[in-house]
Amino acid sequence: MSTARRGGRPKIKPPKKHGQEFSAEKTWEALSRSIKEIHKHNAATLSFEENYRYAYNMVLHKQSEMLYNGVSDLVAKNLDDLAEEHIIPRFPTGSVNDQIQTSQSGELLLKGLREVWDDHVGNMTKLGQLLKYMDRTYPDQAHVPSTWGKGVELFLSHIIKSPIKDHLVDAILKQVHCERDGYTINRSAVKGCVDVFLWLETDQGTIYKRELEPRFLKESETFYKNEASTLLNGCECPEYLERNPVINLKTLAFIITYPPQTGPAVIQILESTLLTPNLATVINMPNSGLDTMIDTNKLSDLARLYRLYLPVPTGRQCLKKALRESILRRGKELNESSSGPSVGEGDADDGQEEDSSKRKEKAKSKARIANMNALPAIKWVQDVLDLKDRFDCVWKEAFQSDREVEGAINEAFESFINSHPKAPEYTSLFIDDNLKRGLKGKQKTDNEVDAILDKTITVFRYISDKDVFERYYKNHLAKRLLHGRSVSDDAERGMLGKLKLESGYQFTSKLEGMFNDMKVSADATDDYRNWVKDHRTPAVDLHVTVMTSTFWPYSAPAVAPVVPPILAEACKSFEAFYFSRHSGRRLTWLTSMGSADVRAAFKSRSHDLNVSTHAIMILLLFEKLGDEDFLTYSEIKEATLIEEADLKRNLQSLACAKFKVLKKHPPGRDINDDDSFSYNVDFSAPIQRIKISTVLAKPETNQERKETQDKIDEERKHQIDACVVRIMKDRKHMRHNDLINEVTRQLSARFNPDPLGIKKRIEALIEREYLERCEDRKSYNYLA
């Protein structure tokens, strides 16, 4: 404020002084003493308000740069002192070969770094509180880091530098080596140092990412390459899996001390060194690999194998390939072992005398052979089911029901089953064996039969030529129905239900027709017996099964056998009854499928014989002959007109099997054209009722199989024709390749048609004017 004198100029007074004048040097000297005390951990003796005022005044009086640089110098000096006191003295000296001593010295060094860092962080935190006013104004103006940022910079430049940095990285890696070699280390010391490296970040990333991780991963790769070689040379497959660090969490526990991004990198190294190059080697180890583990049911080892292979890109593919090869090898062995000789229909004597003990032993042997007549077929299917059960267990328990693995298993089973030329026949024989009525006291329960048939459907599902199976199944079912050998109607219909569920109604329609014929025939027989009461009763009690020709797998022989008068009378009686009920129908007698009960008289006693219809026709030829008279093979053939193969089988049953009601001259097992036969009046047996020539299911001979295949090929031609016409009638026009593909798709449920065969059938349809070839020669039109 100024005042003016009279007659003169005004006078300006100087400002009043408020307290002492500010001195930057003195203020900094006082503040620096306090900062040094903070570095000495004596902050508790200082006044926070006083020191905060020092820093505040320096900023207020434009001395921020002096304050900032002064603090930086003090922090740098303190860091150098800390390094000299806690880190440098702990550097390793010389070469130390003792792993334990190396680990301990490295631990001390890592602890020293963490001590320095913790000290520095505490100091910088306190300084940040004192210099808060400066941090709000100066760093942005001067484009320098804050107090904390400057402290990190100084720590990097004064502590994380050579040779301190190099010794620290070496110490951490040596700790890793010690633990990998089986020694116990102080993980907290390692983690403390790693955490410091993670916190310290530069423009190129964290110190950890820049300095430690690359060396750690490189040395890990070298270590695990050597480890892989050691494990492969010194371990069997289960031990290799158990000791493999990829799955052994104890070995991997060290990764817990590392940041999350390092774990996957280490896992990748483990997979690329221990697994990927050795996948096939490990899984195919002799006497301990996949095959052996499956054989010995080592599910836990297999589960470990699956868990190891699953994350590897090529792991699942390698596992699937090994499983396929294992199944195919086992399946090939089953196929080869099932090609044993089939047993004939009973054994014949060699015509020589035997003592009592030998005869008893031979009788037992014959019984065993008779019961196991279709052994190769039944054993093959059972072995396939057992193999499927084993791999299903492995798939569920060890491979976690992996759908891709299941696909590989199914593919392998389908491959080796369809490589067996008799698979459809054997499968039908196996079902036939389980659906036939067993021996007394050995009958299966309904639940047992149903469980077995459920499994058998698995084999049926794999069979590609289902039409071949259908033909064999129809033959076996017909014999069971006609000879009353089915275990039960419920079991038979249950099996048909399973087949219908798998292949549709069209597949089982004819089979169901056979059942319907049996029911209708039973009612017709009852009606016939009531009918004959009012008409002339034949000498023979007749039971007839009337079979619809399109349902049953039988056809009339080219030459009808000569039916004896006593049987012919009964046949005419039934025909009269049947035609009185049905007009416009025709009956053809299939004598080869029938059976008869007859009482035969011998010297010692009479026996009730159950034989085939052809066998009774043969026996009736000897009714009027004397005891010493005989008939030659040619005479019997001419008198009966029975087909030669069937005639020989029946003569063999009557003259060469266990119960010899005819004598063969000369004695022997086989029937020859120059043999002769006589009635065996001396025959005797301990039982009253004797069953001869029981029809047994057995694999076809090569000739029979060829005939069956020819019939199947002929049926397939008609099916292809029908399929082509059906498709073309709907599409009207199709290219050749499209038509081939569509026919193959539609027929694949029954069989796999050959493209060349489809082409031939198309040519045949063109000739029959169902189709016409277009001008481009690559497509067809349907001719309505």
Coordinates of N, CA and C in Angstrom, one line a residue, residues 232-430:
L232 N 12.9 -94.4 -22.8 CA 12.7 -95.4 -23.9 C 13.6 -96.6 -23.7
N233 N 14.9 -96.3 -23.3 CA 15.9 -97.4 -23.3 C 15.8 -98.2 -22.0
G234 N 15.2 -97.6 -20.9 CA 15.2 -98.3 -19.6 C 13.8 -98.7 -19.1
C235 N 12.7 -98.4 -19.8 CA 11.4 -98.6 -19.2 C 10.5 -99.4 -20.2
E236 N 9.6 -100.2 -19.6 CA 8.5 -100.7 -20.3 C 7.4 -99.7 -20.5
C237 N 6.5 -100.0 -21.3 CA 5.4 -99.0 -21.6 C 4.7 -98.5 -20.4
P238 N 4.2 -99.4 -19.5 CA 3.5 -98.8 -18.3 C 4.4 -97.9 -17.5
E239 N 5.6 -98.3 -17.3 CA 6.5 -97.5 -16.5 C 6.8 -96.2 -17.2
Y240 N 7.0 -96.2 -18.5 CA 7.2 -95.0 -19.3 C 6.1 -94.0 -19.1
L241 N 4.9 -94.6 -19.1 CA 3.7 -93.7 -19.0 C 3.6 -93.1 -17.5
E242 N 4.0 -94.0 -16.6 CA 3.9 -93.5 -15.2 C 4.9 -92.5 -14.8
R243 N 6.1 -92.6 -15.4 CA 7.2 -91.7 -15.1 C 7.2 -90.5 -16.0
N244 N 6.3 -90.5 -17.0 CA 6.3 -89.4 -18.0 C 5.9 -88.1 -17.3
P245 N 6.7 -87.0 -17.4 CA 6.4 -85.8 -16.7 C 5.1 -85.1 -17.2
V246 N 4.6 -85.5 -18.4 CA 3.4 -84.8 -18.9 C 2.2 -85.1 -18.0
I247 N 2.2 -86.3 -17.4 CA 1.1 -86.7 -16.6 C 1.4 -86.8 -15.1
N248 N 2.7 -86.8 -14.8 CA 3.2 -86.9 -13.4 C 3.2 -85.5 -12.8
L249 N 2.2 -85.2 -12.0 CA 2.0 -83.8 -11.5 C 3.1 -83.4 -10.5
K250 N 3.7 -84.4 -9.8 CA 4.7 -84.1 -8.9 C 5.9 -83.5 -9.6
T251 N 6.3 -84.0 -10.7 CA 7.4 -83.5 -11.5 C 7.0 -82.1 -12.1
L252 N 5.8 -82.0 -12.4 CA 5.4 -80.7 -13.0 C 5.1 -79.6 -12.0
A253 N 5.1 -80.0 -10.7 CA 4.7 -79.0 -9.7 C 5.6 -77.7 -9.7
F254 N 6.8 -77.9 -10.2 CA 7.7 -76.7 -10.3 C 7.1 -75.6 -11.2
I255 N 6.3 -76.0 -12.2 CA 5.7 -75.1 -13.1 C 4.8 -74.1 -12.3
I256 N 4.3 -74.6 -11.2 CA 3.4 -73.7 -10.4 C 4.1 -72.4 -10.0
T257 N 5.4 -72.5 -9.9 CA 6.2 -71.3 -9.5 C 6.3 -70.3 -10.7
Y258 N 5.9 -70.7 -11.8 CA 6.0 -69.9 -13.0 C 4.7 -69.3 -13.4
P259 N 4.6 -68.2 -14.2 CA 3.4 -67.6 -14.6 C 2.6 -68.5 -15.5
P260 N 1.3 -68.3 -15.6 CA 0.4 -69.2 -16.4 C 0.9 -69.4 -17.8
Q261 N 1.5 -68.4 -18.5 CA 1.9 -68.6 -19.8 C 3.0 -69.6 -20.0
T262 N 3.8 -69.8 -19.0 CA 4.9 -70.7 -19.1 C 4.5 -72.2 -19.1
G263 N 3.5 -72.5 -18.3 CA 3.0 -73.9 -18.1 C 2.7 -74.5 -19.5
P264 N 1.8 -73.9 -20.3 CA 1.5 -74.5 -21.6 C 2.7 -74.6 -22.5
A265 N 3.7 -73.7 -22.4 CA 4.9 -73.8 -23.2 C 5.7 -75.0 -22.8
V266 N 5.8 -75.3 -21.5 CA 6.5 -76.5 -21.0 C 5.8 -77.7 -21.4
I267 N 4.5 -77.7 -21.3 CA 3.7 -78.9 -21.7 C 3.9 -79.1 -23.2
Q268 N 4.0 -78.1 -24.0 CA 4.3 -78.2 -25.4 C 5.6 -78.9 -25.7
I269 N 6.6 -78.5 -24.9 CA 8.0 -79.1 -25.0 C 7.9 -80.5 -24.6
L270 N 7.2 -80.8 -23.5 CA 7.1 -82.2 -23.1 C 6.4 -83.1 -24.2
E271 N 5.4 -82.5 -24.8 CA 4.7 -83.3 -25.8 C 5.6 -83.5 -27.0
S272 N 6.3 -82.4 -27.4 CA 7.1 -82.5 -28.6 C 8.4 -83.3 -28.4
T273 N 8.8 -83.5 -27.2 CA 10.1 -84.3 -27.0 C 9.8 -85.7 -26.5
L274 N 8.8 -85.8 -25.5 CA 8.6 -87.1 -24.9 C 7.5 -87.9 -25.6
L275 N 6.5 -87.2 -26.2 CA 5.4 -88.0 -26.8 C 5.4 -88.0 -28.3
T276 N 5.3 -86.9 -29.0 CA 5.1 -86.8 -30.4 C 6.1 -87.7 -31.2
P277 N 7.4 -87.6 -30.9 CA 8.4 -88.4 -31.7 C 8.3 -89.9 -31.3
N278 N 7.7 -90.2 -30.2 CA 7.8 -91.6 -29.7 C 6.4 -92.3 -29.5
L279 N 5.4 -91.6 -30.2 CA 4.0 -92.2 -30.0 C 4.0 -93.7 -30.4
A280 N 4.4 -93.9 -31.7 CA 4.3 -95.3 -32.2 C 5.3 -96.2 -31.4
T281 N 6.4 -95.7 -31.1 CA 7.4 -96.5 -30.3 C 6.9 -97.0 -29.0
V282 N 6.3 -96.1 -28.3 CA 5.8 -96.4 -26.9 C 4.6 -97.4 -27.0
I283 N 3.7 -97.1 -27.9 CA 2.4 -97.9 -28.0 C 2.7 -99.3 -28.6
N284 N 3.8 -99.5 -29.3 CA 4.1 -100.8 -29.9 C 5.3 -101.5 -29.2
M285 N 5.6 -101.0 -28.0 CA 6.7 -101.7 -27.2 C 6.4 -103.2 -27.1
P286 N 7.4 -104.0 -27.5 CA 7.2 -105.5 -27.4 C 7.0 -105.9 -25.9
N287 N 6.1 -106.8 -25.7 CA 5.8 -107.4 -24.4 C 5.3 -106.4 -23.3
S288 N 5.0 -105.1 -23.7 CA 4.5 -104.2 -22.7 C 3.6 -103.1 -23.3
G289 N 3.5 -103.1 -24.7 CA 2.8 -102.0 -25.3 C 1.3 -102.2 -25.3
L290 N 0.5 -101.6 -26.2 CA -0.9 -101.6 -26.2 C -1.5 -103.0 -26.1
D291 N -1.0 -103.9 -27.0 CA -1.5 -105.2 -27.1 C -1.4 -106.0 -25.7
T292 N -0.2 -105.8 -25.1 CA 0.0 -106.5 -23.9 C -0.8 -105.9 -22.8
M293 N -1.0 -104.6 -22.7 CA -1.9 -104.0 -21.7 C -3.3 -104.4 -21.9
I294 N -3.8 -104.6 -23.1 CA -5.1 -105.1 -23.3 C -5.2 -106.6 -22.9
D295 N -4.2 -107.4 -23.2 CA -4.3 -108.8 -22.9 C -4.3 -109.0 -21.3
T296 N -3.5 -108.1 -20.6 CA -3.4 -108.3 -19.2 C -4.4 -107.4 -18.4
N297 N -5.3 -106.7 -19.2 CA -6.4 -105.9 -18.6 C -5.9 -104.8 -17.7
K298 N -4.8 -104.1 -18.1 CA -4.3 -103.0 -17.4 C -5.0 -101.7 -17.7
L299 N -6.2 -101.6 -17.2 CA -7.1 -100.5 -17.6 C -6.5 -99.1 -17.1
S300 N -5.9 -99.1 -15.9 CA -5.3 -97.9 -15.4 C -4.2 -97.4 -16.3
D301 N -3.3 -98.3 -16.8 CA -2.2 -97.9 -17.7 C -2.8 -97.4 -19.0
L302 N -3.8 -98.1 -19.5 CA -4.5 -97.7 -20.8 C -5.1 -96.3 -20.6
A303 N -5.7 -96.1 -19.5 CA -6.3 -94.7 -19.2 C -5.2 -93.7 -19.2
R304 N -4.1 -94.0 -18.6 CA -3.0 -93.0 -18.6 C -2.5 -92.8 -20.0
L305 N -2.4 -93.8 -20.8 CA -2.0 -93.7 -22.2 C -2.9 -92.8 -22.9
Y306 N -4.2 -93.0 -22.7 CA -5.2 -92.1 -23.4 C -5.1 -90.7 -23.0
R307 N -4.9 -90.4 -21.7 CA -4.8 -89.0 -21.2 C -3.5 -88.4 -21.8
L308 N -2.5 -89.1 -21.9 CA -1.2 -88.6 -22.5 C -1.4 -88.3 -23.9
Y309 N -2.0 -89.2 -24.7 CA -2.1 -89.0 -26.1 C -3.1 -88.0 -26.6
L310 N -4.1 -87.8 -25.8 CA -5.3 -87.0 -26.2 C -4.9 -85.6 -26.6
P311 N -4.0 -84.8 -25.7 CA -3.7 -83.4 -26.1 C -2.8 -83.3 -27.3
V312 N -2.1 -84.4 -27.6 CA -1.1 -84.3 -28.8 C -1.9 -84.3 -30.1
P313 N -1.6 -83.4 -31.0 CA -2.4 -83.3 -32.3 C -2.5 -84.7 -33.0
T314 N -1.4 -85.4 -33.0 CA -1.4 -86.7 -33.7 C -1.7 -87.9 -32.8
G315 N -1.9 -87.6 -31.5 CA -2.0 -88.7 -30.5 C -3.2 -89.5 -30.7
R316 N -4.4 -88.9 -30.8 CA -5.6 -89.7 -31.0 C -5.5 -90.6 -32.3
Q317 N -5.0 -90.0 -33.4 CA -4.9 -90.7 -34.6 C -4.0 -91.9 -34.5
C318 N -2.9 -91.7 -33.8 CA -1.9 -92.8 -33.5 C -2.6 -93.9 -32.7
L319 N -3.3 -93.5 -31.7 CA -4.0 -94.5 -30.8 C -5.1 -95.3 -31.6
K320 N -5.8 -94.6 -32.5 CA -6.8 -95.2 -33.3 C -6.2 -96.2 -34.3
K321 N -5.1 -95.8 -34.8 CA -4.4 -96.7 -35.8 C -3.9 -98.0 -35.0
A322 N -3.3 -97.8 -33.8 CA -2.8 -98.9 -33.1 C -3.9 -99.9 -32.7
L323 N -5.1 -99.3 -32.3 CA -6.2 -100.1 -31.9 C -6.7 -100.9 -33.1
R324 N -6.8 -100.2 -34.3 CA -7.3 -100.9 -35.5 C -6.3 -102.1 -35.8
E325 N -5.0 -101.8 -35.8 CA -4.1 -102.9 -36.1 C -4.1 -104.0 -35.1
S326 N -4.3 -103.7 -33.8 CA -4.5 -104.7 -32.8 C -5.7 -105.6 -33.0
I327 N -6.8 -105.0 -33.3 CA -8.0 -105.7 -33.6 C -7.9 -106.6 -34.8
L328 N -7.4 -106.0 -35.9 CA -7.2 -106.7 -37.2 C -6.3 -107.9 -37.0
R329 N -5.2 -107.7 -36.2 CA -4.3 -108.9 -36.0 C -5.0 -110.0 -35.2
R330 N -5.7 -109.6 -34.2 CA -6.5 -110.6 -33.4 C -7.6 -111.3 -34.3
G331 N -8.2 -110.4 -35.0 CA -9.3 -111.0 -35.9 C -8.8 -111.9 -36.9
K332 N -7.6 -111.6 -37.5 CA -7.0 -112.5 -38.5 C -6.7 -113.8 -37.9
E333 N -6.2 -113.8 -36.6 CA -5.9 -115.1 -35.9 C -7.2 -115.9 -35.7
L334 N -8.2 -115.2 -35.3 CA -9.5 -115.9 -35.2 C -10.0 -116.5 -36.5
N335 N -9.9 -115.7 -37.6 CA -10.3 -116.2 -38.9 C -9.5 -117.5 -39.3
E336 N -8.2 -117.4 -39.0 CA -7.4 -118.6 -39.4 C -7.7 -119.8 -38.5
S337 N -7.9 -119.6 -37.3 CA -8.1 -120.7 -36.4 C -9.5 -121.3 -36.6
S338 N -10.4 -120.6 -37.2 CA -11.8 -121.1 -37.4 C -11.9 -122.0 -38.7
S339 N -10.8 -122.1 -39.4 CA -10.9 -122.9 -40.7 C -10.6 -124.3 -40.5
G340 N -10.8 -124.9 -39.3 CA -10.6 -126.3 -39.0 C -11.6 -127.2 -39.7
P341 N -11.4 -128.5 -39.8 CA -12.3 -129.3 -40.5 C -13.6 -129.5 -39.7
S342 N -14.7 -129.5 -40.5 CA -16.0 -129.7 -39.8 C -16.3 -131.2 -39.6
V343 N -17.1 -131.5 -38.6 CA -17.3 -132.8 -38.3 C -18.5 -133.3 -39.0
G344 N -18.5 -134.6 -39.5 CA -19.6 -135.2 -40.2 C -20.8 -135.5 -39.4
E345 N -21.8 -136.0 -40.0 CA -23.0 -136.3 -39.3 C -22.9 -137.7 -38.8
G346 N -22.2 -137.9 -37.7 CA -22.1 -139.2 -37.0 C -20.9 -139.9 -37.5
D347 N -20.3 -140.8 -36.8 CA -19.2 -141.6 -37.2 C -19.6 -143.0 -37.5
A348 N -18.9 -143.6 -38.4 CA -19.2 -145.0 -38.7 C -18.1 -145.9 -38.2
D349 N -18.4 -147.2 -38.0 CA -17.4 -148.2 -37.6 C -16.5 -148.5 -38.7
D350 N -15.4 -149.0 -38.4 CA -14.5 -149.5 -39.5 C -14.8 -151.0 -39.8
G351 N -15.9 -151.5 -39.1 CA -16.3 -152.9 -39.4 C -15.5 -153.9 -38.6
Q352 N -14.6 -153.5 -37.8 CA -13.8 -154.5 -37.0 C -14.3 -154.6 -35.6
E353 N -14.1 -155.7 -35.0 CA -14.5 -156.0 -33.6 C -13.7 -155.1 -32.6
E354 N -14.4 -154.7 -31.6 CA -13.7 -153.9 -30.5 C -14.2 -154.5 -29.2
D355 N -13.3 -154.3 -28.2 CA -13.7 -154.8 -26.9 C -14.6 -153.8 -26.2
S356 N -15.2 -154.1 -25.1 CA -16.2 -153.3 -24.5 C -15.8 -151.9 -24.1
S357 N -14.6 -151.8 -23.5 CA -14.1 -150.5 -23.0 C -13.8 -149.6 -24.2
K358 N -13.3 -150.1 -25.3 CA -13.1 -149.3 -26.4 C -14.4 -148.8 -27.0
R359 N -15.4 -149.7 -27.0 CA -16.7 -149.2 -27.6 C -17.3 -148.1 -26.7
K360 N -17.2 -148.3 -25.4 CA -17.8 -147.2 -24.5 C -17.1 -145.9 -24.7
E361 N -15.7 -146.0 -24.8 CA -15.0 -144.7 -25.0 C -15.3 -144.1 -26.4
K362 N -15.5 -144.9 -27.4 CA -15.8 -144.4 -28.7 C -17.2 -143.8 -28.7
A363 N -18.1 -144.4 -28.0 CA -19.5 -143.9 -27.9 C -19.5 -142.5 -27.2
K364 N -18.7 -142.3 -26.2 CA -18.6 -141.0 -25.5 C -18.0 -140.0 -26.5
S365 N -17.0 -140.4 -27.2 CA -16.3 -139.5 -28.2 C -17.3 -139.1 -29.3
K366 N -18.2 -140.1 -29.7 CA -19.1 -139.7 -30.8 C -20.2 -138.7 -30.2
A367 N -20.5 -138.9 -29.0 CA -21.5 -138.0 -28.4 C -21.0 -136.6 -28.3
R368 N -19.7 -136.5 -27.9 CA -19.1 -135.2 -27.8 C -19.0 -134.5 -29.2
I369 N -18.7 -135.3 -30.2 CA -18.6 -134.8 -31.6 C -19.9 -134.4 -32.1
A370 N -20.9 -135.1 -31.8 CA -22.3 -134.8 -32.2 C -22.7 -133.5 -31.6
N371 N -22.4 -133.3 -30.4 CA -22.9 -132.1 -29.7 C -22.1 -130.8 -30.2
M372 N -20.9 -131.1 -30.6 CA -20.0 -129.9 -31.1 C -19.8 -130.0 -32.6
N373 N -20.9 -130.4 -33.3 CA -20.8 -130.6 -34.7 C -20.4 -129.3 -35.5
A374 N -20.9 -128.2 -35.0 CA -20.6 -126.9 -35.7 C -19.6 -126.1 -34.9
L375 N -18.7 -126.8 -34.2 CA -17.7 -126.2 -33.3 C -16.9 -125.0 -33.9
P376 N -16.3 -125.2 -35.1 CA -15.6 -124.0 -35.6 C -16.4 -122.8 -35.8
A377 N -17.7 -122.9 -36.2 CA -18.5 -121.8 -36.4 C -18.9 -121.1 -35.1
I378 N -19.3 -122.0 -34.1 CA -19.8 -121.5 -32.8 C -18.6 -120.9 -32.1
K379 N -17.4 -121.5 -32.1 CA -16.3 -121.0 -31.5 C -15.8 -119.6 -32.1
W380 N -15.9 -119.5 -33.4 CA -15.5 -118.3 -34.0 C -16.4 -117.1 -33.6
V381 N -17.7 -117.3 -33.6 CA -18.6 -116.2 -33.2 C -18.4 -115.9 -31.7
Q382 N -18.2 -116.9 -30.9 CA -18.0 -116.7 -29.5 C -16.7 -115.9 -29.2
D383 N -15.7 -116.3 -29.9 CA -14.4 -115.6 -29.8 C -14.5 -114.1 -30.3
V384 N -15.3 -113.9 -31.3 CA -15.5 -112.5 -31.8 C -16.3 -111.7 -30.7
L385 N -17.3 -112.3 -30.1 CA -18.1 -111.7 -29.1 C -17.2 -111.4 -27.8
D386 N -16.3 -112.3 -27.5 CA -15.4 -112.1 -26.3 C -14.5 -111.0 -26.6
L387 N -13.9 -111.0 -27.9 CA -13.0 -109.9 -28.3 C -13.7 -108.5 -28.2
K388 N -14.9 -108.5 -28.7 CA -15.7 -107.2 -28.7 C -16.0 -106.8 -27.3
D389 N -16.3 -107.7 -26.4 CA -16.5 -107.4 -25.0 C -15.3 -106.8 -24.3
R390 N -14.1 -107.4 -24.7 CA -12.8 -106.9 -24.1 C -12.6 -105.5 -24.6
F391 N -12.7 -105.2 -25.9 CA -12.4 -103.8 -26.4 C -13.5 -102.8 -26.0
D392 N -14.7 -103.3 -25.8 CA -15.8 -102.4 -25.2 C -15.4 -102.0 -23.8
C393 N -14.9 -102.9 -23.0 CA -14.5 -102.6 -21.7 C -13.4 -101.6 -21.7
V394 N -12.4 -101.8 -22.5 CA -11.3 -100.8 -22.7 C -11.8 -99.5 -23.1
W395 N -12.7 -99.5 -24.1 CA -13.2 -98.2 -24.6 C -13.9 -97.4 -23.5
K396 N -14.7 -98.1 -22.7 CA -15.5 -97.4 -21.7 C -14.7 -97.0 -20.5
E397 N -13.8 -97.9 -20.0 CA -13.1 -97.7 -18.7 C -11.8 -96.9 -18.9
A398 N -11.1 -97.1 -20.0 CA -9.8 -96.5 -20.2 C -9.9 -95.3 -21.2
F399 N -10.7 -95.4 -22.2 CA -10.8 -94.3 -23.2 C -11.9 -93.4 -23.1
Q400 N -12.6 -93.4 -22.0 CA -13.7 -92.5 -21.6 C -14.8 -92.4 -22.7
S401 N -15.1 -93.6 -23.3 CA -16.2 -93.7 -24.3 C -16.0 -92.7 -25.4
D402 N -14.7 -92.5 -25.8 CA -14.4 -91.6 -26.9 C -15.1 -92.0 -28.2
R403 N -15.9 -91.2 -28.8 CA -16.6 -91.6 -30.0 C -15.7 -91.8 -31.2
E404 N -14.6 -91.1 -31.3 CA -13.7 -91.3 -32.4 C -13.0 -92.7 -32.3
V405 N -12.6 -93.0 -31.0 CA -12.0 -94.3 -30.8 C -13.0 -95.4 -31.1
E406 N -14.3 -95.2 -30.7 CA -15.3 -96.2 -31.0 C -15.4 -96.4 -32.5
G407 N -15.4 -95.4 -33.2 CA -15.4 -95.5 -34.7 C -14.3 -96.4 -35.2
A408 N -13.1 -96.2 -34.7 CA -12.0 -97.0 -35.2 C -12.1 -98.4 -34.8
I409 N -12.6 -98.7 -33.6 CA -12.9 -100.1 -33.1 C -13.9 -100.8 -34.0
N410 N -15.0 -100.1 -34.3 CA -16.1 -100.6 -35.1 C -15.6 -100.9 -36.6
E411 N -14.8 -100.0 -37.1 CA -14.2 -100.1 -38.4 C -13.3 -101.4 -38.5
A412 N -12.5 -101.6 -37.5 CA -11.6 -102.8 -37.5 C -12.4 -104.1 -37.4
F413 N -13.4 -104.1 -36.5 CA -14.3 -105.3 -36.4 C -15.0 -105.6 -37.7
E414 N -15.5 -104.6 -38.3 CA -16.2 -104.8 -39.5 C -15.3 -105.3 -40.6
S415 N -14.1 -104.8 -40.6 CA -13.1 -105.2 -41.6 C -12.7 -106.7 -41.5
F416 N -12.4 -107.1 -40.3 CA -11.9 -108.5 -40.2 C -13.1 -109.5 -40.2
I417 N -14.3 -109.1 -39.8 CA -15.4 -110.0 -39.8 C -15.8 -110.2 -41.3
N418 N -15.8 -109.2 -42.1 CA -16.2 -109.3 -43.5 C -15.1 -109.9 -44.3
S419 N -13.9 -110.0 -43.8 CA -12.8 -110.7 -44.5 C -12.9 -112.2 -44.4
H420 N -13.8 -112.7 -43.4 CA -14.0 -114.1 -43.3 C -15.1 -114.5 -44.2
P421 N -14.8 -115.4 -45.2 CA -15.8 -115.7 -46.2 C -17.1 -116.4 -45.6
K422 N -16.9 -117.0 -44.4 CA -18.1 -117.7 -43.9 C -18.8 -117.0 -42.7
A423 N -18.5 -115.7 -42.6 CA -19.0 -114.9 -41.4 C -20.5 -115.0 -41.4
P424 N -21.3 -114.7 -42.5 CA -22.7 -114.8 -42.4 C -23.2 -116.2 -42.0
E425 N -22.6 -117.2 -42.6 CA -23.0 -118.6 -42.3 C -22.7 -118.9 -40.8
Y426 N -21.5 -118.6 -40.4 CA -21.2 -118.9 -39.0 C -22.0 -118.2 -38.0
T427 N -22.4 -116.9 -38.3 CA -23.3 -116.2 -37.4 C -24.6 -116.8 -37.3
S428 N -25.1 -117.3 -38.4 CA -26.4 -118.0 -38.4 C -26.4 -119.3 -37.7
L429 N -25.3 -120.0 -37.8 CA -25.1 -121.3 -37.1 C -25.0 -121.0 -35.6
F430 N -24.4 -119.9 -35.2 CA -24.3 -119.6 -33.8 C -25.6 -119.3 -33.2

